[in-house]
Amino acid sequence: MAASAAGQRLGRRQKIFALREWIQATYDLGACNTILDVAGGRGDLSWLLCNVDGVDSVVVDPRPTNHSSLLKVFLDDDFVRAIKSNDDEHWAEFWVAATKRALNVDSPAVAGAPGSNGVNSASEARDAVVKAGLLIAFHADQATEACVDLAILLKIPFAICPCCVFPAEFPDRKLPDGRRVSKYPEFMEYLQNKHPNIKTAELPFAGVHRHELDPALAAVSPSARSTVLYMLPGDFTM
């Protein structure tokens, strides 16, 4: 698919194509053991990466998906802490609780989703995470900060496109000058402060203004964002 003109408004699937093109141009996908596609929804991006690009990609999302490789859990602070513990028993306990929690997610069934709907083994899930060669998160909502933390912890190159801020759910986020993180620019600054080598890039599409859908969202997240925060493999050793 040819790159779209800058500023063009696209649907979700077309945005995924734009993100994939940017990823192909930015990373050596052939060097990636596994890609983690966090909050991957129906698995459109992972399907393309697996079936068109020949790269193993695993969706991390509590919702059902069309993609067969799925870690059906929330990627949150508990997930990061369990990985950081580097303790098999701790991770196994977390995995049992996390998969049970995901069973309570109210989400419509996805046509064609596999019956097993992904990875069930705690050890297999942990291996997929720690051996990942790239982490992608496109508008991952509440999982966004945890994605950055996990990638930095494991030194996994990442491409993360933040969107909503959710200040009420994360009241403890603060900038170095003490300002509370409540709006998108502050959130971007907050995330970039996590590592000095985090870069930014712009995907070639315009945001759909959230206030057109729900006026209550306009103050905290005025548009569906197109800025990518990313790090390359060499950025962790600079």
JSON list of C-alpha atoms in Angstrom, two decimals:
[
{"chain": "A", "resi": 1, "resn": "MET", "atom": "CA", "xyz": [0.00, 0.00, 0.00]},
{"chain": "A", "resi": 2, "resn": "ALA", "atom": "CA", "xyz": [1.40, 3.39, -0.94]},
{"chain": "A", "resi": 3, "resn": "ALA", "atom": "CA", "xyz": [1.94, 5.85, 1.87]},
{"chain": "A", "resi": 4, "resn": "SER", "atom": "CA", "xyz": [-0.98, 8.20, 2.40]},
{"chain": "A", "resi": 5, "resn": "ALA", "atom": "CA", "xyz": [-0.58, 11.92, 2.08]},
{"chain": "A", "resi": 6, "resn": "ALA", "atom": "CA", "xyz": [0.25, 13.62, 5.36]},
{"chain": "A", "resi": 7, "resn": "GLY", "atom": "CA", "xyz": [-2.85, 14.74, 7.18]},
{"chain": "A", "resi": 8, "resn": "GLN", "atom": "CA", "xyz": [-5.24, 12.34, 5.46]},
{"chain": "A", "resi": 9, "resn": "ARG", "atom": "CA", "xyz": [-7.97, 10.93, 7.65]},
{"chain": "A", "resi": 10, "resn": "LEU", "atom": "CA", "xyz": [-8.11, 7.17, 7.55]},
{"chain": "A", "resi": 11, "resn": "GLY", "atom": "CA", "xyz": [-10.14, 4.38, 9.11]},
{"chain": "A", "resi": 12, "resn": "ARG", "atom": "CA", "xyz": [-8.65, 2.06, 11.73]},
{"chain": "A", "resi": 13, "resn": "ARG", "atom": "CA", "xyz": [-7.59, -0.60, 9.22]},
{"chain": "A", "resi": 14, "resn": "GLN", "atom": "CA", "xyz": [-5.92, 1.94, 6.93]},
{"chain": "A", "resi": 15, "resn": "LYS", "atom": "CA", "xyz": [-4.07, 3.35, 9.93]},
{"chain": "A", "resi": 16, "resn": "ILE", "atom": "CA", "xyz": [-2.79, -0.14, 10.66]},
{"chain": "A", "resi": 17, "resn": "PHE", "atom": "CA", "xyz": [-1.46, -0.34, 7.09]},
{"chain": "A", "resi": 18, "resn": "ALA", "atom": "CA", "xyz": [0.25, 3.03, 7.57]},
{"chain": "A", "resi": 19, "resn": "LEU", "atom": "CA", "xyz": [1.80, 1.86, 10.84]},
{"chain": "A", "resi": 20, "resn": "ARG", "atom": "CA", "xyz": [3.01, -1.38, 9.22]},
{"chain": "A", "resi": 21, "resn": "GLU", "atom": "CA", "xyz": [4.67, 0.55, 6.40]},
{"chain": "A", "resi": 22, "resn": "TRP", "atom": "CA", "xyz": [6.46, 2.74, 8.92]},
{"chain": "A", "resi": 23, "resn": "ILE", "atom": "CA", "xyz": [7.57, -0.31, 10.92]},
{"chain": "A", "resi": 24, "resn": "GLN", "atom": "CA", "xyz": [8.90, -1.99, 7.76]},
{"chain": "A", "resi": 25, "resn": "ALA", "atom": "CA", "xyz": [10.93, 1.13, 6.92]},
{"chain": "A", "resi": 26, "resn": "THR", "atom": "CA", "xyz": [12.25, 1.58, 10.46]},
{"chain": "A", "resi": 27, "resn": "TYR", "atom": "CA", "xyz": [13.07, -1.90, 11.79]},
{"chain": "A", "resi": 28, "resn": "ASP", "atom": "CA", "xyz": [14.79, -5.03, 10.49]},
{"chain": "A", "resi": 29, "resn": "LEU", "atom": "CA", "xyz": [11.83, -7.37, 10.87]},
{"chain": "A", "resi": 30, "resn": "GLY", "atom": "CA", "xyz": [13.94, -10.33, 9.80]},
{"chain": "A", "resi": 31, "resn": "ALA", "atom": "CA", "xyz": [15.97, -9.92, 12.98]},
{"chain": "A", "resi": 32, "resn": "CYS", "atom": "CA", "xyz": [12.91, -10.09, 15.26]},
{"chain": "A", "resi": 33, "resn": "ASN", "atom": "CA", "xyz": [12.27, -13.41, 17.00]},
{"chain": "A", "resi": 34, "resn": "THR", "atom": "CA", "xyz": [8.77, -12.39, 18.00]},
{"chain": "A", "resi": 35, "resn": "ILE", "atom": "CA", "xyz": [6.77, -9.17, 17.87]},
{"chain": "A", "resi": 36, "resn": "LEU", "atom": "CA", "xyz": [4.42, -8.25, 20.72]},
{"chain": "A", "resi": 37, "resn": "ASP", "atom": "CA", "xyz": [1.32, -6.49, 19.38]},
{"chain": "A", "resi": 38, "resn": "VAL", "atom": "CA", "xyz": [-0.22, -4.96, 22.51]},
{"chain": "A", "resi": 39, "resn": "ALA", "atom": "CA", "xyz": [-3.92, -4.09, 22.48]},
{"chain": "A", "resi": 40, "resn": "GLY", "atom": "CA", "xyz": [-3.98, -5.52, 18.98]},
{"chain": "A", "resi": 41, "resn": "GLY", "atom": "CA", "xyz": [-7.76, -5.84, 18.89]},
{"chain": "A", "resi": 42, "resn": "ARG", "atom": "CA", "xyz": [-8.88, -8.16, 16.10]},
{"chain": "A", "resi": 43, "resn": "GLY", "atom": "CA", "xyz": [-5.28, -8.90, 15.24]},
{"chain": "A", "resi": 44, "resn": "ASP", "atom": "CA", "xyz": [-5.16, -7.14, 11.85]},
{"chain": "A", "resi": 45, "resn": "LEU", "atom": "CA", "xyz": [-1.58, -5.94, 12.26]},
{"chain": "A", "resi": 46, "resn": "SER", "atom": "CA", "xyz": [-0.33, -9.27, 13.58]},
{"chain": "A", "resi": 47, "resn": "TRP", "atom": "CA", "xyz": [-2.08, -11.11, 10.74]},
{"chain": "A", "resi": 48, "resn": "LEU", "atom": "CA", "xyz": [-0.21, -8.96, 8.21]},
{"chain": "A", "resi": 49, "resn": "LEU", "atom": "CA", "xyz": [3.10, -9.36, 10.00]},
{"chain": "A", "resi": 50, "resn": "CYS", "atom": "CA", "xyz": [2.70, -13.14, 10.16]},
{"chain": "A", "resi": 51, "resn": "ASN", "atom": "CA", "xyz": [1.09, -13.94, 6.83]},
{"chain": "A", "resi": 52, "resn": "VAL", "atom": "CA", "xyz": [2.55, -11.25, 4.57]},
{"chain": "A", "resi": 53, "resn": "ASP", "atom": "CA", "xyz": [5.87, -10.37, 6.21]},
{"chain": "A", "resi": 54, "resn": "GLY", "atom": "CA", "xyz": [6.65, -13.82, 7.63]},
{"chain": "A", "resi": 55, "resn": "VAL", "atom": "CA", "xyz": [7.31, -12.58, 11.17]},
{"chain": "A", "resi": 56, "resn": "ASP", "atom": "CA", "xyz": [6.01, -14.28, 14.31]},
{"chain": "A", "resi": 57, "resn": "SER", "atom": "CA", "xyz": [3.66, -11.82, 16.02]},
{"chain": "A", "resi": 58, "resn": "VAL", "atom": "CA", "xyz": [1.74, -12.32, 19.26]},
{"chain": "A", "resi": 59, "resn": "VAL", "atom": "CA", "xyz": [-1.26, -10.22, 20.25]},
{"chain": "A", "resi": 60, "resn": "VAL", "atom": "CA", "xyz": [-1.41, -9.19, 23.92]},
{"chain": "A", "resi": 61, "resn": "ASP", "atom": "CA", "xyz": [-5.04, -8.30, 24.60]},
{"chain": "A", "resi": 62, "resn": "PRO", "atom": "CA", "xyz": [-7.75, -9.57, 26.98]},
{"chain": "A", "resi": 63, "resn": "ARG", "atom": "CA", "xyz": [-10.31, -9.51, 24.16]},
{"chain": "A", "resi": 64, "resn": "PRO", "atom": "CA", "xyz": [-10.90, -12.32, 21.67]},
{"chain": "A", "resi": 65, "resn": "THR", "atom": "CA", "xyz": [-9.15, -11.93, 18.34]},
{"chain": "A", "resi": 66, "resn": "ASN", "atom": "CA", "xyz": [-8.95, -13.49, 14.90]},
{"chain": "A", "resi": 67, "resn": "HIS", "atom": "CA", "xyz": [-5.24, -14.05, 15.45]},
{"chain": "A", "resi": 68, "resn": "SER", "atom": "CA", "xyz": [-4.27, -17.47, 16.81]},
{"chain": "A", "resi": 69, "resn": "SER", "atom": "CA", "xyz": [-1.18, -16.33, 18.76]},
{"chain": "A", "resi": 70, "resn": "LEU", "atom": "CA", "xyz": [-2.67, -14.48, 21.71]},
{"chain": "A", "resi": 71, "resn": "LEU", "atom": "CA", "xyz": [-1.68, -13.70, 25.28]},
{"chain": "A", "resi": 72, "resn": "LYS", "atom": "CA", "xyz": [-5.20, -13.10, 26.57]},
{"chain": "A", "resi": 73, "resn": "VAL", "atom": "CA", "xyz": [-4.31, -10.81, 29.47]},
{"chain": "A", "resi": 74, "resn": "PHE", "atom": "CA", "xyz": [-4.06, -7.13, 30.32]},
{"chain": "A", "resi": 75, "resn": "LEU", "atom": "CA", "xyz": [-0.58, -5.66, 29.94]},
{"chain": "A", "resi": 76, "resn": "ASP", "atom": "CA", "xyz": [-0.46, -3.46, 33.03]},
{"chain": "A", "resi": 77, "resn": "ASP", "atom": "CA", "xyz": [1.79, -2.62, 35.99]},
{"chain": "A", "resi": 78, "resn": "ASP", "atom": "CA", "xyz": [1.17, -6.06, 37.52]},
{"chain": "A", "resi": 79, "resn": "PHE", "atom": "CA", "xyz": [2.32, -7.69, 34.28]},
{"chain": "A", "resi": 80, "resn": "VAL", "atom": "CA", "xyz": [5.54, -5.62, 34.29]},
{"chain": "A", "resi": 81, "resn": "ARG", "atom": "CA", "xyz": [6.21, -6.38, 37.96]},
{"chain": "A", "resi": 82, "resn": "ALA", "atom": "CA", "xyz": [5.73, -10.11, 37.38]},
{"chain": "A", "resi": 83, "resn": "ILE", "atom": "CA", "xyz": [8.23, -10.08, 34.50]},
{"chain": "A", "resi": 84, "resn": "LYS", "atom": "CA", "xyz": [10.65, -7.94, 36.51]},
{"chain": "A", "resi": 85, "resn": "SER", "atom": "CA", "xyz": [10.60, -10.39, 39.40]},
{"chain": "A", "resi": 86, "resn": "ASN", "atom": "CA", "xyz": [12.38, -12.93, 37.18]},
{"chain": "A", "resi": 87, "resn": "ASP", "atom": "CA", "xyz": [10.79, -15.60, 39.35]},
{"chain": "A", "resi": 88, "resn": "ASP", "atom": "CA", "xyz": [9.01, -18.54, 37.70]},
{"chain": "A", "resi": 89, "resn": "GLU", "atom": "CA", "xyz": [6.69, -19.11, 40.64]},
{"chain": "A", "resi": 90, "resn": "HIS", "atom": "CA", "xyz": [5.69, -15.46, 40.87]},
{"chain": "A", "resi": 91, "resn": "TRP", "atom": "CA", "xyz": [5.04, -15.33, 37.13]},
{"chain": "A", "resi": 92, "resn": "ALA", "atom": "CA", "xyz": [2.97, -18.54, 37.23]},
{"chain": "A", "resi": 93, "resn": "GLU", "atom": "CA", "xyz": [0.81, -17.14, 40.04]},
{"chain": "A", "resi": 94, "resn": "PHE", "atom": "CA", "xyz": [0.38, -13.90, 38.14]},
{"chain": "A", "resi": 95, "resn": "TRP", "atom": "CA", "xyz": [-0.52, -15.72, 34.93]},
{"chain": "A", "resi": 96, "resn": "VAL", "atom": "CA", "xyz": [-3.29, -17.74, 36.59]},
{"chain": "A", "resi": 97, "resn": "ALA", "atom": "CA", "xyz": [-4.82, -14.60, 38.14]},
{"chain": "A", "resi": 98, "resn": "ALA", "atom": "CA", "xyz": [-4.39, -12.55, 34.95]},
{"chain": "A", "resi": 99, "resn": "THR", "atom": "CA", "xyz": [-6.04, -15.10, 32.66]},
{"chain": "A", "resi": 100, "resn": "LYS", "atom": "CA", "xyz": [-8.95, -15.44, 35.09]},
{"chain": "A", "resi": 101, "resn": "ARG", "atom": "CA", "xyz": [-9.34, -11.66, 35.13]},
{"chain": "A", "resi": 102, "resn": "ALA", "atom": "CA", "xyz": [-9.41, -11.58, 31.32]},
{"chain": "A", "resi": 103, "resn": "LEU", "atom": "CA", "xyz": [-12.32, -14.05, 31.31]},
{"chain": "A", "resi": 104, "resn": "ASN", "atom": "CA", "xyz": [-14.47, -11.27, 32.78]},
{"chain": "A", "resi": 105, "resn": "VAL", "atom": "CA", "xyz": [-13.85, -8.90, 29.87]},
{"chain": "A", "resi": 106, "resn": "ASP", "atom": "CA", "xyz": [-17.16, -8.09, 28.21]},
{"chain": "A", "resi": 107, "resn": "SER", "atom": "CA", "xyz": [-16.37, -8.35, 24.52]},
{"chain": "A", "resi": 108, "resn": "PRO", "atom": "CA", "xyz": [-18.39, -9.72, 21.60]},
{"chain": "A", "resi": 109, "resn": "ALA", "atom": "CA", "xyz": [-17.18, -12.93, 20.03]},
{"chain": "A", "resi": 110, "resn": "VAL", "atom": "CA", "xyz": [-14.94, -12.49, 17.02]},
{"chain": "A", "resi": 111, "resn": "ALA", "atom": "CA", "xyz": [-15.99, -14.38, 13.94]},
{"chain": "A", "resi": 112, "resn": "GLY", "atom": "CA", "xyz": [-13.47, -17.03, 13.07]},
{"chain": "A", "resi": 113, "resn": "ALA", "atom": "CA", "xyz": [-11.54, -16.74, 16.34]},
{"chain": "A", "resi": 114, "resn": "PRO", "atom": "CA", "xyz": [-9.81, -20.02, 17.23]},
{"chain": "A", "resi": 115, "resn": "GLY", "atom": "CA", "xyz": [-11.37, -22.04, 19.99]},
{"chain": "A", "resi": 116, "resn": "SER", "atom": "CA", "xyz": [-8.29, -22.10, 22.20]},
{"chain": "A", "resi": 117, "resn": "ASN", "atom": "CA", "xyz": [-7.77, -18.37, 21.50]},
{"chain": "A", "resi": 118, "resn": "GLY", "atom": "CA", "xyz": [-4.07, -18.43, 22.08]},
{"chain": "A", "resi": 119, "resn": "VAL", "atom": "CA", "xyz": [-1.37, -19.22, 24.61]},
{"chain": "A", "resi": 120, "resn": "ASN", "atom": "CA", "xyz": [-2.44, -20.93, 27.84]},
{"chain": "A", "resi": 121, "resn": "SER", "atom": "CA", "xyz": [0.92, -21.97, 29.28]},
{"chain": "A", "resi": 122, "resn": "ALA", "atom": "CA", "xyz": [2.56, -19.55, 31.72]},
{"chain": "A", "resi": 123, "resn": "SER", "atom": "CA", "xyz": [6.05, -20.58, 30.65]},
{"chain": "A", "resi": 124, "resn": "GLU", "atom": "CA", "xyz": [5.23, -20.24, 26.93]},
{"chain": "A", "resi": 125, "resn": "ALA", "atom": "CA", "xyz": [3.73, -16.80, 27.56]},
{"chain": "A", "resi": 126, "resn": "ARG", "atom": "CA", "xyz": [6.78, -15.62, 29.51]},
{"chain": "A", "resi": 127, "resn": "ASP", "atom": "CA", "xyz": [9.14, -16.90, 26.81]},
{"chain": "A", "resi": 128, "resn": "ALA", "atom": "CA", "xyz": [7.20, -14.98, 24.17]},
{"chain": "A", "resi": 129, "resn": "VAL", "atom": "CA", "xyz": [7.60, -11.78, 26.18]},
{"chain": "A", "resi": 130, "resn": "VAL", "atom": "CA", "xyz": [11.25, -11.98, 27.22]},
{"chain": "A", "resi": 131, "resn": "LYS", "atom": "CA", "xyz": [12.42, -13.15, 23.78]},
{"chain": "A", "resi": 132, "resn": "ALA", "atom": "CA", "xyz": [10.49, -10.51, 21.84]},
{"chain": "A", "resi": 133, "resn": "GLY", "atom": "CA", "xyz": [12.44, -8.48, 19.32]},
{"chain": "A", "resi": 134, "resn": "LEU", "atom": "CA", "xyz": [9.92, -5.64, 18.97]},
{"chain": "A", "resi": 135, "resn": "LEU", "atom": "CA", "xyz": [6.95, -4.31, 20.93]},
{"chain": "A", "resi": 136, "resn": "ILE", "atom": "CA", "xyz": [4.19, -2.46, 19.08]},
{"chain": "A", "resi": 137, "resn": "ALA", "atom": "CA", "xyz": [1.28, -0.66, 20.74]},
{"chain": "A", "resi": 138, "resn": "PHE", "atom": "CA", "xyz": [-1.14, 1.37, 18.64]},
{"chain": "A", "resi": 139, "resn": "HIS", "atom": "CA", "xyz": [-3.58, 3.40, 20.76]},
{"chain": "A", "resi": 140, "resn": "ALA", "atom": "CA", "xyz": [-3.22, 0.94, 23.62]},
{"chain": "A", "resi": 141, "resn": "ASP", "atom": "CA", "xyz": [-5.14, 3.19, 26.04]},
{"chain": "A", "resi": 142, "resn": "GLN", "atom": "CA", "xyz": [-4.50, 2.20, 29.70]},
{"chain": "A", "resi": 143, "resn": "ALA", "atom": "CA", "xyz": [-1.71, -0.19, 28.67]},
{"chain": "A", "resi": 144, "resn": "THR", "atom": "CA", "xyz": [0.44, 2.53, 27.07]},
{"chain": "A", "resi": 145, "resn": "GLU", "atom": "CA", "xyz": [2.71, 3.40, 29.99]},
{"chain": "A", "resi": 146, "resn": "ALA", "atom": "CA", "xyz": [3.16, -0.25, 30.97]},
{"chain": "A", "resi": 147, "resn": "CYS", "atom": "CA", "xyz": [4.24, -0.97, 27.37]},
{"chain": "A", "resi": 148, "resn": "VAL", "atom": "CA", "xyz": [6.99, 1.64, 27.61]},
{"chain": "A", "resi": 149, "resn": "ASP", "atom": "CA", "xyz": [8.07, 0.33, 31.02]},
{"chain": "A", "resi": 150, "resn": "LEU", "atom": "CA", "xyz": [8.16, -3.29, 29.84]},
{"chain": "A", "resi": 151, "resn": "ALA", "atom": "CA", "xyz": [10.14, -2.46, 26.69]},
{"chain": "A", "resi": 152, "resn": "ILE", "atom": "CA", "xyz": [12.71, -0.42, 28.62]},
{"chain": "A", "resi": 153, "resn": "LEU", "atom": "CA", "xyz": [12.97, -3.10, 31.33]},
{"chain": "A", "resi": 154, "resn": "LEU", "atom": "CA", "xyz": [13.73, -5.84, 28.79]},
{"chain": "A", "resi": 155, "resn": "LYS", "atom": "CA", "xyz": [15.54, -3.56, 26.31]},
{"chain": "A", "resi": 156, "resn": "ILE", "atom": "CA", "xyz": [13.04, -4.43, 23.59]},
{"chain": "A", "resi": 157, "resn": "PRO", "atom": "CA", "xyz": [12.90, -1.97, 20.66]},
{"chain": "A", "resi": 158, "resn": "PHE", "atom": "CA", "xyz": [9.42, -0.47, 20.54]},
{"chain": "A", "resi": 159, "resn": "ALA", "atom": "CA", "xyz": [6.98, 1.58, 18.50]},
{"chain": "A", "resi": 160, "resn": "ILE", "atom": "CA", "xyz": [4.19, 2.97, 20.66]},
{"chain": "A", "resi": 161, "resn": "CYS", "atom": "CA", "xyz": [1.50, 5.37, 19.48]},
{"chain": "A", "resi": 162, "resn": "PRO", "atom": "CA", "xyz": [-0.17, 6.89, 22.57]},
{"chain": "A", "resi": 163, "resn": "CYS", "atom": "CA", "xyz": [-3.69, 8.25, 22.45]},
{"chain": "A", "resi": 164, "resn": "CYS", "atom": "CA", "xyz": [-5.92, 8.74, 25.49]},
{"chain": "A", "resi": 165, "resn": "VAL", "atom": "CA", "xyz": [-4.44, 9.92, 28.80]},
{"chain": "A", "resi": 166, "resn": "PHE", "atom": "CA", "xyz": [-6.95, 8.62, 31.42]},
{"chain": "A", "resi": 167, "resn": "PRO", "atom": "CA", "xyz": [-5.83, 11.07, 34.15]},
{"chain": "A", "resi": 168, "resn": "ALA", "atom": "CA", "xyz": [-8.52, 9.91, 36.59]},
{"chain": "A", "resi": 169, "resn": "GLU", "atom": "CA", "xyz": [-7.18, 6.35, 36.44]},
{"chain": "A", "resi": 170, "resn": "PHE", "atom": "CA", "xyz": [-3.55, 7.42, 36.83]},
{"chain": "A", "resi": 171, "resn": "PRO", "atom": "CA", "xyz": [-3.60, 10.34, 39.30]},
{"chain": "A", "resi": 172, "resn": "ASP", "atom": "CA", "xyz": [0.00, 9.78, 40.46]},
{"chain": "A", "resi": 173, "resn": "ARG", "atom": "CA", "xyz": [1.61, 10.63, 37.12]},
{"chain": "A", "resi": 174, "resn": "LYS", "atom": "CA", "xyz": [3.64, 13.80, 37.50]},
{"chain": "A", "resi": 175, "resn": "LEU", "atom": "CA", "xyz": [6.27, 15.67, 35.52]},
{"chain": "A", "resi": 176, "resn": "PRO", "atom": "CA", "xyz": [9.63, 16.64, 37.10]},
{"chain": "A", "resi": 177, "resn": "ASP", "atom": "CA", "xyz": [8.30, 20.13, 37.86]},
{"chain": "A", "resi": 178, "resn": "GLY", "atom": "CA", "xyz": [5.40, 18.64, 39.83]},
{"chain": "A", "resi": 179, "resn": "ARG", "atom": "CA", "xyz": [2.68, 19.18, 37.23]},
{"chain": "A", "resi": 180, "resn": "ARG", "atom": "CA", "xyz": [0.07, 16.45, 37.15]},
{"chain": "A", "resi": 181, "resn": "VAL", "atom": "CA", "xyz": [-0.24, 14.63, 33.82]},
{"chain": "A", "resi": 182, "resn": "SER", "atom": "CA", "xyz": [-3.76, 15.36, 32.58]},
{"chain": "A", "resi": 183, "resn": "LYS", "atom": "CA", "xyz": [-3.44, 16.21, 28.88]},
{"chain": "A", "resi": 184, "resn": "TYR", "atom": "CA", "xyz": [-1.86, 14.62, 25.83]},
{"chain": "A", "resi": 185, "resn": "PRO", "atom": "CA", "xyz": [1.24, 16.88, 25.54]},
{"chain": "A", "resi": 186, "resn": "GLU", "atom": "CA", "xyz": [2.02, 16.27, 29.21]},
{"chain": "A", "resi": 187, "resn": "PHE", "atom": "CA", "xyz": [1.55, 12.53, 28.74]},
{"chain": "A", "resi": 188, "resn": "MET", "atom": "CA", "xyz": [3.97, 12.50, 25.82]},
{"chain": "A", "resi": 189, "resn": "GLU", "atom": "CA", "xyz": [6.55, 14.43, 27.84]},
{"chain": "A", "resi": 190, "resn": "TYR", "atom": "CA", "xyz": [6.02, 12.08, 30.80]},
{"chain": "A", "resi": 191, "resn": "LEU", "atom": "CA", "xyz": [6.61, 8.98, 28.65]},
{"chain": "A", "resi": 192, "resn": "GLN", "atom": "CA", "xyz": [9.65, 10.47, 26.89]},
{"chain": "A", "resi": 193, "resn": "ASN", "atom": "CA", "xyz": [11.21, 11.20, 30.28]},
{"chain": "A", "resi": 194, "resn": "LYS", "atom": "CA", "xyz": [11.46, 7.45, 30.89]},
{"chain": "A", "resi": 195, "resn": "HIS", "atom": "CA", "xyz": [14.54, 7.10, 28.65]},
{"chain": "A", "resi": 196, "resn": "PRO", "atom": "CA", "xyz": [16.81, 9.76, 27.10]},
{"chain": "A", "resi": 197, "resn": "ASN", "atom": "CA", "xyz": [16.92, 8.00, 23.72]},
{"chain": "A", "resi": 198, "resn": "ILE", "atom": "CA", "xyz": [13.19, 7.79, 23.02]},
{"chain": "A", "resi": 199, "resn": "LYS", "atom": "CA", "xyz": [12.52, 9.27, 19.57]},
{"chain": "A", "resi": 200, "resn": "THR", "atom": "CA", "xyz": [9.34, 10.51, 17.91]},
{"chain": "A", "resi": 201, "resn": "ALA", "atom": "CA", "xyz": [7.92, 10.12, 14.40]},
{"chain": "A", "resi": 202, "resn": "GLU", "atom": "CA", "xyz": [4.66, 11.05, 12.72]},
{"chain": "A", "resi": 203, "resn": "LEU", "atom": "CA", "xyz": [2.45, 8.54, 10.93]},
{"chain": "A", "resi": 204, "resn": "PRO", "atom": "CA", "xyz": [0.85, 9.87, 7.71]},
{"chain": "A", "resi": 205, "resn": "PHE", "atom": "CA", "xyz": [-2.71, 10.36, 8.86]},
{"chain": "A", "resi": 206, "resn": "ALA", "atom": "CA", "xyz": [-4.76, 12.99, 10.67]},
{"chain": "A", "resi": 207, "resn": "GLY", "atom": "CA", "xyz": [-6.57, 12.38, 13.93]},
{"chain": "A", "resi": 208, "resn": "VAL", "atom": "CA", "xyz": [-10.33, 12.02, 14.06]},
{"chain": "A", "resi": 209, "resn": "HIS", "atom": "CA", "xyz": [-11.41, 14.58, 16.61]},
{"chain": "A", "resi": 210, "resn": "ARG", "atom": "CA", "xyz": [-12.73, 12.84, 19.68]},
{"chain": "A", "resi": 211, "resn": "HIS", "atom": "CA", "xyz": [-15.12, 15.69, 20.52]},
{"chain": "A", "resi": 212, "resn": "GLU", "atom": "CA", "xyz": [-16.98, 14.86, 17.31]},
{"chain": "A", "resi": 213, "resn": "LEU", "atom": "CA", "xyz": [-17.84, 11.56, 18.97]},
{"chain": "A", "resi": 214, "resn": "ASP", "atom": "CA", "xyz": [-18.06, 12.52, 22.64]},
{"chain": "A", "resi": 215, "resn": "PRO", "atom": "CA", "xyz": [-17.65, 16.14, 23.90]},
{"chain": "A", "resi": 216, "resn": "ALA", "atom": "CA", "xyz": [-16.66, 14.85, 27.35]},
{"chain": "A", "resi": 217, "resn": "LEU", "atom": "CA", "xyz": [-13.43, 13.44, 25.89]},
{"chain": "A", "resi": 218, "resn": "ALA", "atom": "CA", "xyz": [-12.28, 16.62, 24.16]},
{"chain": "A", "resi": 219, "resn": "ALA", "atom": "CA", "xyz": [-10.45, 18.13, 27.15]},
{"chain": "A", "resi": 220, "resn": "VAL", "atom": "CA", "xyz": [-8.23, 15.11, 27.85]},
{"chain": "A", "resi": 221, "resn": "SER", "atom": "CA", "xyz": [-7.76, 13.67, 24.35]},
{"chain": "A", "resi": 222, "resn": "PRO", "atom": "CA", "xyz": [-8.86, 15.91, 21.48]},
{"chain": "A", "resi": 223, "resn": "SER", "atom": "CA", "xyz": [-7.89, 13.55, 18.68]},
{"chain": "A", "resi": 224, "resn": "ALA", "atom": "CA", "xyz": [-6.83, 10.05, 17.75]},
{"chain": "A", "resi": 225, "resn": "ARG", "atom": "CA", "xyz": [-3.08, 10.62, 17.72]},
{"chain": "A", "resi": 226, "resn": "SER", "atom": "CA", "xyz": [-0.51, 9.82, 15.06]},
{"chain": "A", "resi": 227, "resn": "THR", "atom": "CA", "xyz": [2.77, 10.44, 16.93]},
{"chain": "A", "resi": 228, "resn": "VAL", "atom": "CA", "xyz": [4.92, 7.35, 17.52]},
{"chain": "A", "resi": 229, "resn": "LEU", "atom": "CA", "xyz": [7.36, 7.02, 20.40]},
{"chain": "A", "resi": 230, "resn": "TYR", "atom": "CA", "xyz": [10.07, 4.56, 19.46]},
{"chain": "A", "resi": 231, "resn": "MET", "atom": "CA", "xyz": [13.49, 3.15, 20.20]},
{"chain": "A", "resi": 232, "resn": "LEU", "atom": "CA", "xyz": [15.80, 1.14, 17.95]},
{"chain": "A", "resi": 233, "resn": "PRO", "atom": "CA", "xyz": [18.02, -1.74, 19.13]},
{"chain": "A", "resi": 234, "resn": "GLY", "atom": "CA", "xyz": [21.12, 0.48, 19.33]},
{"chain": "A", "resi": 235, "resn": "ASP", "atom": "CA", "xyz": [19.36, 3.13, 21.42]},
{"chain": "A", "resi": 236, "resn": "PHE", "atom": "CA", "xyz": [19.67, 1.02, 24.56]},
{"chain": "A", "resi": 237, "resn": "THR", "atom": "CA", "xyz": [23.47, 0.97, 24.40]},
{"chain": "A", "resi": 238, "resn": "MET", "atom": "CA", "xyz": [24.08, 4.63, 23.56]}
]
